[in-house]
Amino acid sequence: MSEPHRVLDDAATYEANDPHRTRDVLTGFPAQCRAAVAIDTSLLPALKRPRVVVIAGMGGSAASGDLIAACAGEHLEVPVIVHRGYGLPSVAWDDALVFAVSYSGDTAEVLSAAAMARTRRLPTVFVTSGGSLAALAAQHNLPCALVPGGLMPRMALGYLFFPMWRALRALDLEVATVEEIDEALAVVTTLGRELAPDRPVADNEAKRLALAVGDRWPTVYGGPLTGAMAYRWKTDFEENAKTFALAGALPEMNHNSIEAWRAPLAQSLHLLLLRDGGEAPEIRRRFEILKDIVATVAGGVTECQTRGRGVLARALSLVYLGQWTSYYLAVLRGVDPWTVPQLDEIKRRLSRP
Ligand code: F6R
């Protein structure tokens, strides 16, 4: 067995390269999802069924909005817009419901969205573990789903997603049925066992993916559903493994990014294709042609599949696989997967008067 394979199957690697025990948080993700499903949102006031749902969040918190939007795409006639930025989009006026989602509760863009929602008198639900957002909710008696703290926001997806799911359900906006939730929980629970550090490389897809990427730059493409997951993989690679990463979605990338796949630069990229069991035949065909064209120039190509039947199980299983893959890449490269010093530095400088 080659050296990097041995490294990922050696407990000492994790002791040395994962000092904050990110592995425990990732292993606990299925339990986090179960706890999050049980978070009681019944105290949220009875709101009117909205015409549009706007989810304001950044980074790891915004990812929970992407997951709601991905599920809503299959279930709802009400549009779900994920807003990453200051203020609110102009669509957020009468009959809009706003979610202000910030795990820390201190993200400037989300606080500004919450302030604008207040000015526009829009019904707003906060989802946070504390900070200024929780203080604002307490001060003005605003609806707030308070979730447990102490995690990195990007690793708190369960806590951020499920309270929104429940609040929407109470408004008769069901982005996932109870059966789909149960299936998704079962799928991530199984996956949690399959991807944990004690599972050897031969039997662990996330370790194999990280090894396949190796020293190359990960480039992640998805399809109509998994394109949003490809973006999440990219940000997890960036934040956990501290590496440049690219992401895109079919069919759009067939109309632009495909031209960038030329030798010799493409040799430095490893292509990860996020395939979906529910893929339409025309998308499948595009993936096959893409592989054919790119395989000869890319540093490597690997495919991953969604698990489960429902859209939530399919989406969440891929997100979880990406979290573990970026984690193993970090450990392999000797990078602490927990800390985000550059990100913290920007926040620190911005908070100075
Ligand atoms: C850090 C992370 C970031 C944060 C982002 C917004 O783990 O995932 O992408 O999510 O900086 O912060 P929050 O989520 O606290 O509003």
Short mmCIF file of C-alpha atoms and ligand atoms in Angstrom, two decimals:
data_model
loop_
_atom_site.label_atom_id
_atom_site.label_comp_id
_atom_site.label_asym_id
_atom_site.label_seq_id
_atom_site.Cartn_x
_atom_site.Cartn_y
_atom_site.Cartn_z
CA MET A 1 0.00 0.00 0.00
CA SER A 2 1.37 3.43 -0.90
CA GLU A 3 2.34 5.99 1.75
CA PRO A 4 -0.71 8.40 1.56
CA HIS A 5 -3.08 5.43 1.90
CA ARG A 6 -1.30 4.37 5.07
CA VAL A 7 -1.42 7.93 6.43
CA LEU A 8 -5.23 8.03 6.30
CA ASP A 9 -5.55 4.69 8.06
CA ASP A 10 -3.18 5.65 10.84
CA ALA A 11 -4.82 7.02 14.03
CA ALA A 12 -1.67 9.06 14.73
CA THR A 13 -2.36 11.18 11.63
CA TYR A 14 -5.62 12.41 13.14
CA GLU A 15 -4.07 13.12 16.52
CA ALA A 16 -1.40 15.23 14.81
CA ASN A 17 -3.37 16.97 12.05
CA ASP A 18 -6.82 17.37 13.57
CA PRO A 19 -6.12 19.00 16.94
CA HIS A 20 -9.67 20.38 17.27
CA ARG A 21 -11.19 16.95 16.68
CA THR A 22 -13.25 18.01 13.66
CA ARG A 23 -13.68 14.27 13.09
CA ASP A 24 -15.93 14.04 16.15
CA VAL A 25 -18.14 16.84 14.85
CA LEU A 26 -18.44 15.18 11.44
CA THR A 27 -19.09 11.79 13.00
CA GLY A 28 -21.81 13.46 15.08
CA PHE A 29 -23.55 15.00 12.06
CA PRO A 30 -26.34 12.36 11.88
CA ALA A 31 -27.04 12.88 15.61
CA GLN A 32 -27.02 16.66 15.00
CA CYS A 33 -29.66 16.21 12.28
CA ARG A 34 -31.82 14.09 14.59
CA ALA A 35 -31.56 16.66 17.37
CA ALA A 36 -32.33 19.46 14.89
CA VAL A 37 -35.47 17.75 13.59
CA ALA A 38 -36.72 17.71 17.18
CA ILE A 39 -36.11 21.45 17.79
CA ASP A 40 -39.48 22.85 18.81
CA THR A 41 -40.55 25.72 16.57
CA SER A 42 -44.14 25.71 17.83
CA LEU A 43 -43.47 28.95 19.70
CA LEU A 44 -42.96 30.73 16.41
CA PRO A 45 -46.05 32.85 15.76
CA ALA A 46 -48.66 31.80 13.23
CA LEU A 47 -47.54 33.56 10.06
CA LYS A 48 -49.33 34.11 6.78
CA ARG A 49 -48.52 31.77 3.89
CA PRO A 50 -45.98 33.83 1.90
CA ARG A 51 -45.76 34.49 -1.82
CA VAL A 52 -41.99 34.24 -1.72
CA VAL A 53 -39.45 32.96 0.81
CA VAL A 54 -36.16 34.82 1.17
CA ILE A 55 -33.35 33.19 3.13
CA ALA A 56 -30.63 35.66 4.09
CA GLY A 57 -27.33 34.11 5.10
CA MET A 58 -23.65 33.87 4.27
CA GLY A 59 -21.21 30.99 3.87
CA GLY A 60 -22.08 27.91 5.89
CA SER A 61 -25.36 29.44 7.01
CA ALA A 62 -26.40 30.26 3.45
CA ALA A 63 -25.76 26.60 2.56
CA SER A 64 -28.81 25.67 4.64
CA GLY A 65 -30.81 27.98 2.38
CA ASP A 66 -29.42 26.27 -0.71
CA LEU A 67 -30.60 22.95 0.68
CA ILE A 68 -34.10 24.34 1.34
CA ALA A 69 -34.15 25.78 -2.20
CA ALA A 70 -32.98 22.48 -3.71
CA CYS A 71 -35.77 20.59 -1.96
CA ALA A 72 -38.34 23.30 -2.67
CA GLY A 73 -37.54 23.05 -6.38
CA GLU A 74 -39.17 19.62 -6.40
CA HIS A 75 -42.06 20.35 -4.04
CA LEU A 76 -43.17 23.99 -3.91
CA GLU A 77 -44.86 26.48 -6.16
CA VAL A 78 -43.59 29.31 -3.91
CA PRO A 79 -40.11 30.53 -4.94
CA VAL A 80 -37.27 30.30 -2.43
CA ILE A 81 -34.51 32.87 -2.89
CA VAL A 82 -31.19 32.57 -1.09
CA HIS A 83 -29.82 36.06 -0.50
CA ARG A 84 -26.08 36.37 0.12
CA GLY A 85 -25.32 40.00 0.82
CA TYR A 86 -26.32 43.14 2.67
CA GLY A 87 -29.96 44.24 2.89
CA LEU A 88 -32.65 42.34 1.05
CA PRO A 89 -33.53 41.89 -2.63
CA SER A 90 -36.40 43.97 -3.99
CA VAL A 91 -38.59 40.85 -4.27
CA ALA A 92 -38.75 40.87 -0.45
CA TRP A 93 -41.75 43.13 -0.05
CA ASP A 94 -45.40 42.39 0.79
CA ASP A 95 -46.23 38.72 1.30
CA ALA A 96 -42.60 37.71 1.63
CA LEU A 97 -41.30 35.60 4.51
CA VAL A 98 -37.70 36.25 5.51
CA PHE A 99 -35.37 33.85 7.31
CA ALA A 100 -32.32 35.59 8.78
CA VAL A 101 -29.85 32.73 9.27
CA SER A 102 -26.51 33.21 10.95
CA TYR A 103 -25.01 30.46 13.09
CA SER A 104 -22.82 32.88 15.05
CA GLY A 105 -25.51 35.55 15.02
CA ASP A 106 -22.89 38.19 14.34
CA THR A 107 -22.60 38.26 10.55
CA ALA A 108 -22.88 41.84 9.33
CA GLU A 109 -24.75 41.03 6.11
CA VAL A 110 -27.43 39.03 7.95
CA LEU A 111 -27.84 41.70 10.62
CA SER A 112 -28.35 44.20 7.83
CA ALA A 113 -30.95 41.91 6.19
CA ALA A 114 -32.74 41.59 9.54
CA ALA A 115 -32.74 45.37 9.97
CA MET A 116 -34.17 45.88 6.49
CA ALA A 117 -36.85 43.26 7.10
CA ARG A 118 -37.83 45.21 10.20
CA THR A 119 -37.98 48.48 8.26
CA ARG A 120 -40.14 46.81 5.61
CA ARG A 121 -42.29 45.18 8.32
CA LEU A 122 -41.75 41.72 6.85
CA PRO A 123 -42.42 38.61 8.91
CA THR A 124 -38.97 37.32 9.84
CA VAL A 125 -37.73 34.18 11.52
CA PHE A 126 -34.21 34.18 12.96
CA VAL A 127 -32.15 31.01 13.03
CA THR A 128 -29.03 31.35 15.15
CA SER A 129 -27.04 30.01 18.07
CA GLY A 130 -26.67 33.43 19.72
CA GLY A 131 -24.78 36.68 19.11
CA SER A 132 -26.39 39.97 18.07
CA LEU A 133 -29.16 38.22 16.13
CA ALA A 134 -30.39 36.36 19.23
CA ALA A 135 -30.09 39.58 21.26
CA LEU A 136 -32.15 41.45 18.65
CA ALA A 137 -34.81 38.72 18.71
CA ALA A 138 -34.98 38.83 22.50
CA GLN A 139 -35.09 42.65 22.60
CA HIS A 140 -37.99 42.94 20.14
CA ASN A 141 -39.67 39.64 20.92
CA LEU A 142 -39.13 38.36 17.37
CA PRO A 143 -39.50 34.72 16.27
CA CYS A 144 -36.22 32.92 16.76
CA ALA A 145 -35.12 29.29 16.47
CA LEU A 146 -32.23 29.16 18.92
CA VAL A 147 -29.91 26.27 18.10
CA PRO A 148 -26.98 24.82 20.10
CA GLY A 149 -23.66 26.68 19.70
CA GLY A 150 -20.02 25.65 19.71
CA LEU A 151 -19.68 24.40 16.14
CA MET A 152 -18.17 25.87 13.02
CA PRO A 153 -21.13 27.25 11.02
CA ARG A 154 -20.31 25.10 8.00
CA MET A 155 -20.59 22.04 10.24
CA ALA A 156 -23.95 23.07 11.70
CA LEU A 157 -26.00 22.44 8.57
CA GLY A 158 -28.47 20.18 10.40
CA TYR A 159 -29.17 22.77 13.07
CA LEU A 160 -29.76 25.46 10.46
CA PHE A 161 -31.77 23.47 7.93
CA PHE A 162 -34.31 21.54 10.01
CA PRO A 163 -35.83 24.44 12.01
CA MET A 164 -36.49 26.20 8.67
CA TRP A 165 -38.01 23.02 7.29
CA ARG A 166 -40.31 22.81 10.34
CA ALA A 167 -41.28 26.51 10.26
CA LEU A 168 -42.15 26.25 6.55
CA ARG A 169 -44.14 23.09 7.15
CA ALA A 170 -46.27 24.94 9.71
CA LEU A 171 -47.17 27.36 6.88
CA ASP A 172 -48.18 24.48 4.64
CA LEU A 173 -44.97 24.82 2.64
CA GLU A 174 -43.57 21.32 2.78
CA VAL A 175 -40.09 21.22 1.23
CA ALA A 176 -39.68 17.60 2.36
CA THR A 177 -42.25 15.12 3.60
CA VAL A 178 -41.85 13.41 6.97
CA GLU A 179 -41.04 10.19 5.08
CA GLU A 180 -38.30 12.01 3.16
CA ILE A 181 -36.88 13.37 6.42
CA ASP A 182 -36.83 9.85 7.91
CA GLU A 183 -35.12 8.51 4.81
CA ALA A 184 -32.51 11.29 4.84
CA LEU A 185 -31.72 10.62 8.52
CA ALA A 186 -31.31 6.91 7.83
CA VAL A 187 -29.07 7.59 4.81
CA VAL A 188 -26.71 9.97 6.65
CA THR A 189 -26.57 7.62 9.64
CA THR A 190 -25.35 4.76 7.43
CA LEU A 191 -22.99 7.10 5.60
CA GLY A 192 -21.57 8.35 8.91
CA ARG A 193 -20.41 4.82 9.70
CA GLU A 194 -19.04 4.25 6.18
CA LEU A 195 -16.97 7.44 6.05
CA ALA A 196 -15.53 7.63 9.58
CA PRO A 197 -11.73 7.60 10.11
CA ASP A 198 -11.80 4.06 11.52
CA ARG A 199 -13.03 2.75 8.16
CA PRO A 200 -9.97 1.85 6.07
CA VAL A 201 -9.29 3.39 2.67
CA ALA A 202 -10.40 0.25 0.83
CA ASP A 203 -13.82 0.62 2.38
CA ASN A 204 -14.13 4.41 2.69
CA GLU A 205 -15.24 6.49 -0.31
CA ALA A 206 -14.32 9.87 1.19
CA LYS A 207 -10.75 8.76 1.93
CA ARG A 208 -10.41 7.42 -1.61
CA LEU A 209 -11.72 10.68 -3.07
CA ALA A 210 -9.25 12.75 -1.05
CA LEU A 211 -6.43 10.47 -2.17
CA ALA A 212 -7.57 10.76 -5.78
CA VAL A 213 -7.44 14.56 -5.57
CA GLY A 214 -4.02 14.43 -3.88
CA ASP A 215 -1.94 17.49 -4.77
CA ARG A 216 -4.28 18.64 -7.51
CA TRP A 217 -7.00 21.30 -7.35
CA PRO A 218 -10.46 19.86 -6.91
CA THR A 219 -12.96 20.87 -9.57
CA VAL A 220 -16.50 19.83 -8.77
CA TYR A 221 -19.35 19.71 -11.27
CA GLY A 222 -22.94 18.74 -10.54
CA GLY A 223 -26.19 18.58 -12.48
CA PRO A 224 -29.53 20.36 -11.99
CA LEU A 225 -29.88 19.12 -8.39
CA THR A 226 -26.26 18.47 -7.48
CA GLY A 227 -24.88 21.76 -8.87
CA ALA A 228 -25.74 23.40 -5.53
CA MET A 229 -23.87 20.57 -3.76
CA ALA A 230 -20.88 21.13 -6.06
CA TYR A 231 -20.69 24.70 -4.79
CA ARG A 232 -20.86 23.41 -1.22
CA TRP A 233 -18.00 20.95 -1.94
CA LYS A 234 -15.95 23.84 -3.31
CA THR A 235 -16.45 25.95 -0.17
CA ASP A 236 -15.70 22.96 2.08
CA PHE A 237 -12.47 22.33 0.17
CA GLU A 238 -11.58 26.00 0.59
CA GLU A 239 -12.43 26.27 4.29
CA ASN A 240 -11.43 22.82 5.50
CA ALA A 241 -8.46 21.97 3.26
CA LYS A 242 -7.48 25.60 2.51
CA THR A 243 -7.10 24.90 -1.19
CA PHE A 244 -8.33 26.62 -4.31
CA ALA A 245 -11.31 24.76 -5.72
CA LEU A 246 -13.64 25.24 -8.67
CA ALA A 247 -17.31 24.38 -9.03
CA GLY A 248 -19.89 24.42 -11.78
CA ALA A 249 -23.08 22.81 -13.00
CA LEU A 250 -24.30 21.04 -16.09
CA PRO A 251 -25.71 21.94 -18.49
CA GLU A 252 -24.42 25.53 -18.06
CA MET A 253 -20.72 24.59 -17.88
CA ASN A 254 -21.03 22.89 -21.27
CA HIS A 255 -21.54 26.38 -22.67
CA ASN A 256 -18.47 28.07 -21.16
CA SER A 257 -16.13 26.36 -18.64
CA ILE A 258 -15.63 23.41 -20.97
CA GLU A 259 -13.34 25.62 -23.07
CA ALA A 260 -10.93 25.99 -20.14
CA TRP A 261 -10.23 22.24 -20.14
CA ARG A 262 -7.09 22.26 -22.19
CA ALA A 263 -3.67 20.76 -21.68
CA PRO A 264 -1.32 21.32 -19.97
CA LEU A 265 -3.08 23.31 -17.20
CA ALA A 266 -5.94 20.80 -16.85
CA GLN A 267 -3.37 18.30 -15.59
CA SER A 268 -3.31 20.20 -12.28
CA LEU A 269 -7.05 19.72 -11.76
CA HIS A 270 -8.93 16.72 -10.47
CA LEU A 271 -12.50 16.56 -11.74
CA LEU A 272 -15.18 15.33 -9.34
CA LEU A 273 -18.56 14.67 -10.93
CA LEU A 274 -21.55 14.64 -8.60
CA ARG A 275 -24.05 12.31 -10.23
CA ASP A 276 -27.65 11.87 -9.16
CA GLY A 277 -29.90 8.81 -9.22
CA GLY A 278 -32.73 11.07 -10.39
CA GLU A 279 -30.72 12.49 -13.32
CA ALA A 280 -32.65 13.10 -16.57
CA PRO A 281 -31.39 11.20 -19.67
CA GLU A 282 -30.25 14.42 -21.37
CA ILE A 283 -28.11 15.33 -18.36
CA ARG A 284 -26.67 11.79 -18.20
CA ARG A 285 -25.68 12.11 -21.84
CA ARG A 286 -23.97 15.43 -21.21
CA PHE A 287 -21.98 13.94 -18.30
CA GLU A 288 -20.85 11.06 -20.51
CA ILE A 289 -19.70 13.40 -23.30
CA LEU A 290 -18.00 15.69 -20.79
CA LYS A 291 -16.04 12.77 -19.31
CA ASP A 292 -15.02 11.68 -22.75
CA ILE A 293 -13.66 15.11 -23.69
CA VAL A 294 -12.00 15.93 -20.38
CA ALA A 295 -10.60 12.53 -19.38
CA THR A 296 -7.59 12.82 -21.69
CA VAL A 297 -6.47 16.22 -20.39
CA ALA A 298 -7.52 16.26 -16.70
CA GLY A 299 -5.22 15.17 -13.89
CA GLY A 300 -7.95 12.71 -12.97
CA VAL A 301 -11.71 12.18 -13.01
CA THR A 302 -13.83 10.57 -10.28
CA GLU A 303 -17.58 10.22 -10.04
CA CYS A 304 -19.74 10.12 -6.91
CA GLN A 305 -23.39 9.18 -6.61
CA THR A 306 -26.20 10.50 -4.47
CA ARG A 307 -27.74 8.00 -2.07
CA GLY A 308 -31.42 7.47 -1.37
CA ARG A 309 -34.63 8.21 -3.24
CA GLY A 310 -36.01 11.51 -1.92
CA VAL A 311 -34.43 14.81 -2.88
CA LEU A 312 -33.32 15.55 0.70
CA ALA A 313 -31.54 12.20 1.14
CA ARG A 314 -29.85 12.64 -2.24
CA ALA A 315 -28.73 16.20 -1.53
CA LEU A 316 -27.71 15.68 2.10
CA SER A 317 -25.78 12.48 1.37
CA LEU A 318 -23.64 14.35 -1.15
CA VAL A 319 -23.04 17.28 1.19
CA TYR A 320 -21.94 14.84 3.90
CA LEU A 321 -19.63 12.99 1.52
CA GLY A 322 -18.10 16.34 0.52
CA GLN A 323 -17.54 17.33 4.15
CA TRP A 324 -15.63 14.13 4.82
CA THR A 325 -13.70 14.33 1.55
CA SER A 326 -12.50 17.88 2.25
CA TYR A 327 -11.71 16.81 5.81
CA TYR A 328 -9.48 13.95 4.62
CA LEU A 329 -7.82 16.23 2.09
CA ALA A 330 -6.99 18.66 4.92
CA VAL A 331 -5.58 15.90 7.09
CA LEU A 332 -3.61 14.51 4.17
CA ARG A 333 -2.08 17.91 3.47
CA GLY A 334 -1.31 18.55 7.15
CA VAL A 335 -3.82 21.41 7.46
CA ASP A 336 -6.08 21.92 10.49
CA PRO A 337 -9.60 21.43 9.07
CA TRP A 338 -11.29 23.39 11.88
CA THR A 339 -9.75 26.85 11.98
CA VAL A 340 -10.38 29.58 9.39
CA PRO A 341 -7.84 32.29 10.29
CA GLN A 342 -8.17 34.35 7.10
CA LEU A 343 -11.93 34.47 7.39
CA ASP A 344 -11.63 35.48 11.06
CA GLU A 345 -9.12 38.18 10.16
CA ILE A 346 -11.53 39.82 7.70
CA LYS A 347 -14.31 39.77 10.30
CA ARG A 348 -11.92 41.19 12.91
CA ARG A 349 -10.82 44.06 10.67
CA LEU A 350 -14.40 44.86 9.64
CA SER A 351 -15.52 45.03 13.25
CA ARG A 352 -12.98 47.77 14.00
CA PRO A 353 -14.57 51.22 14.02
C1 F6R B 1 -17.16 29.13 9.00
C2 F6R B 1 -18.14 29.21 7.92
C3 F6R B 1 -18.38 30.53 7.28
C4 F6R B 1 -19.54 31.23 7.99
C5 F6R B 1 -19.75 32.65 7.45
C6 F6R B 1 -20.97 33.32 8.08
O1 F6R B 1 -17.21 27.84 9.53
O2 F6R B 1 -18.70 28.23 7.55
O3 F6R B 1 -18.65 30.33 5.92
O4 F6R B 1 -20.71 30.48 7.83
O5 F6R B 1 -18.63 33.42 7.68
O6 F6R B 1 -20.97 33.22 9.46
P1 F6R B 1 -22.29 32.73 10.19
O7 F6R B 1 -22.64 31.41 9.60
O8 F6R B 1 -21.93 32.64 11.63
O9 F6R B 1 -23.32 33.77 9.92
#
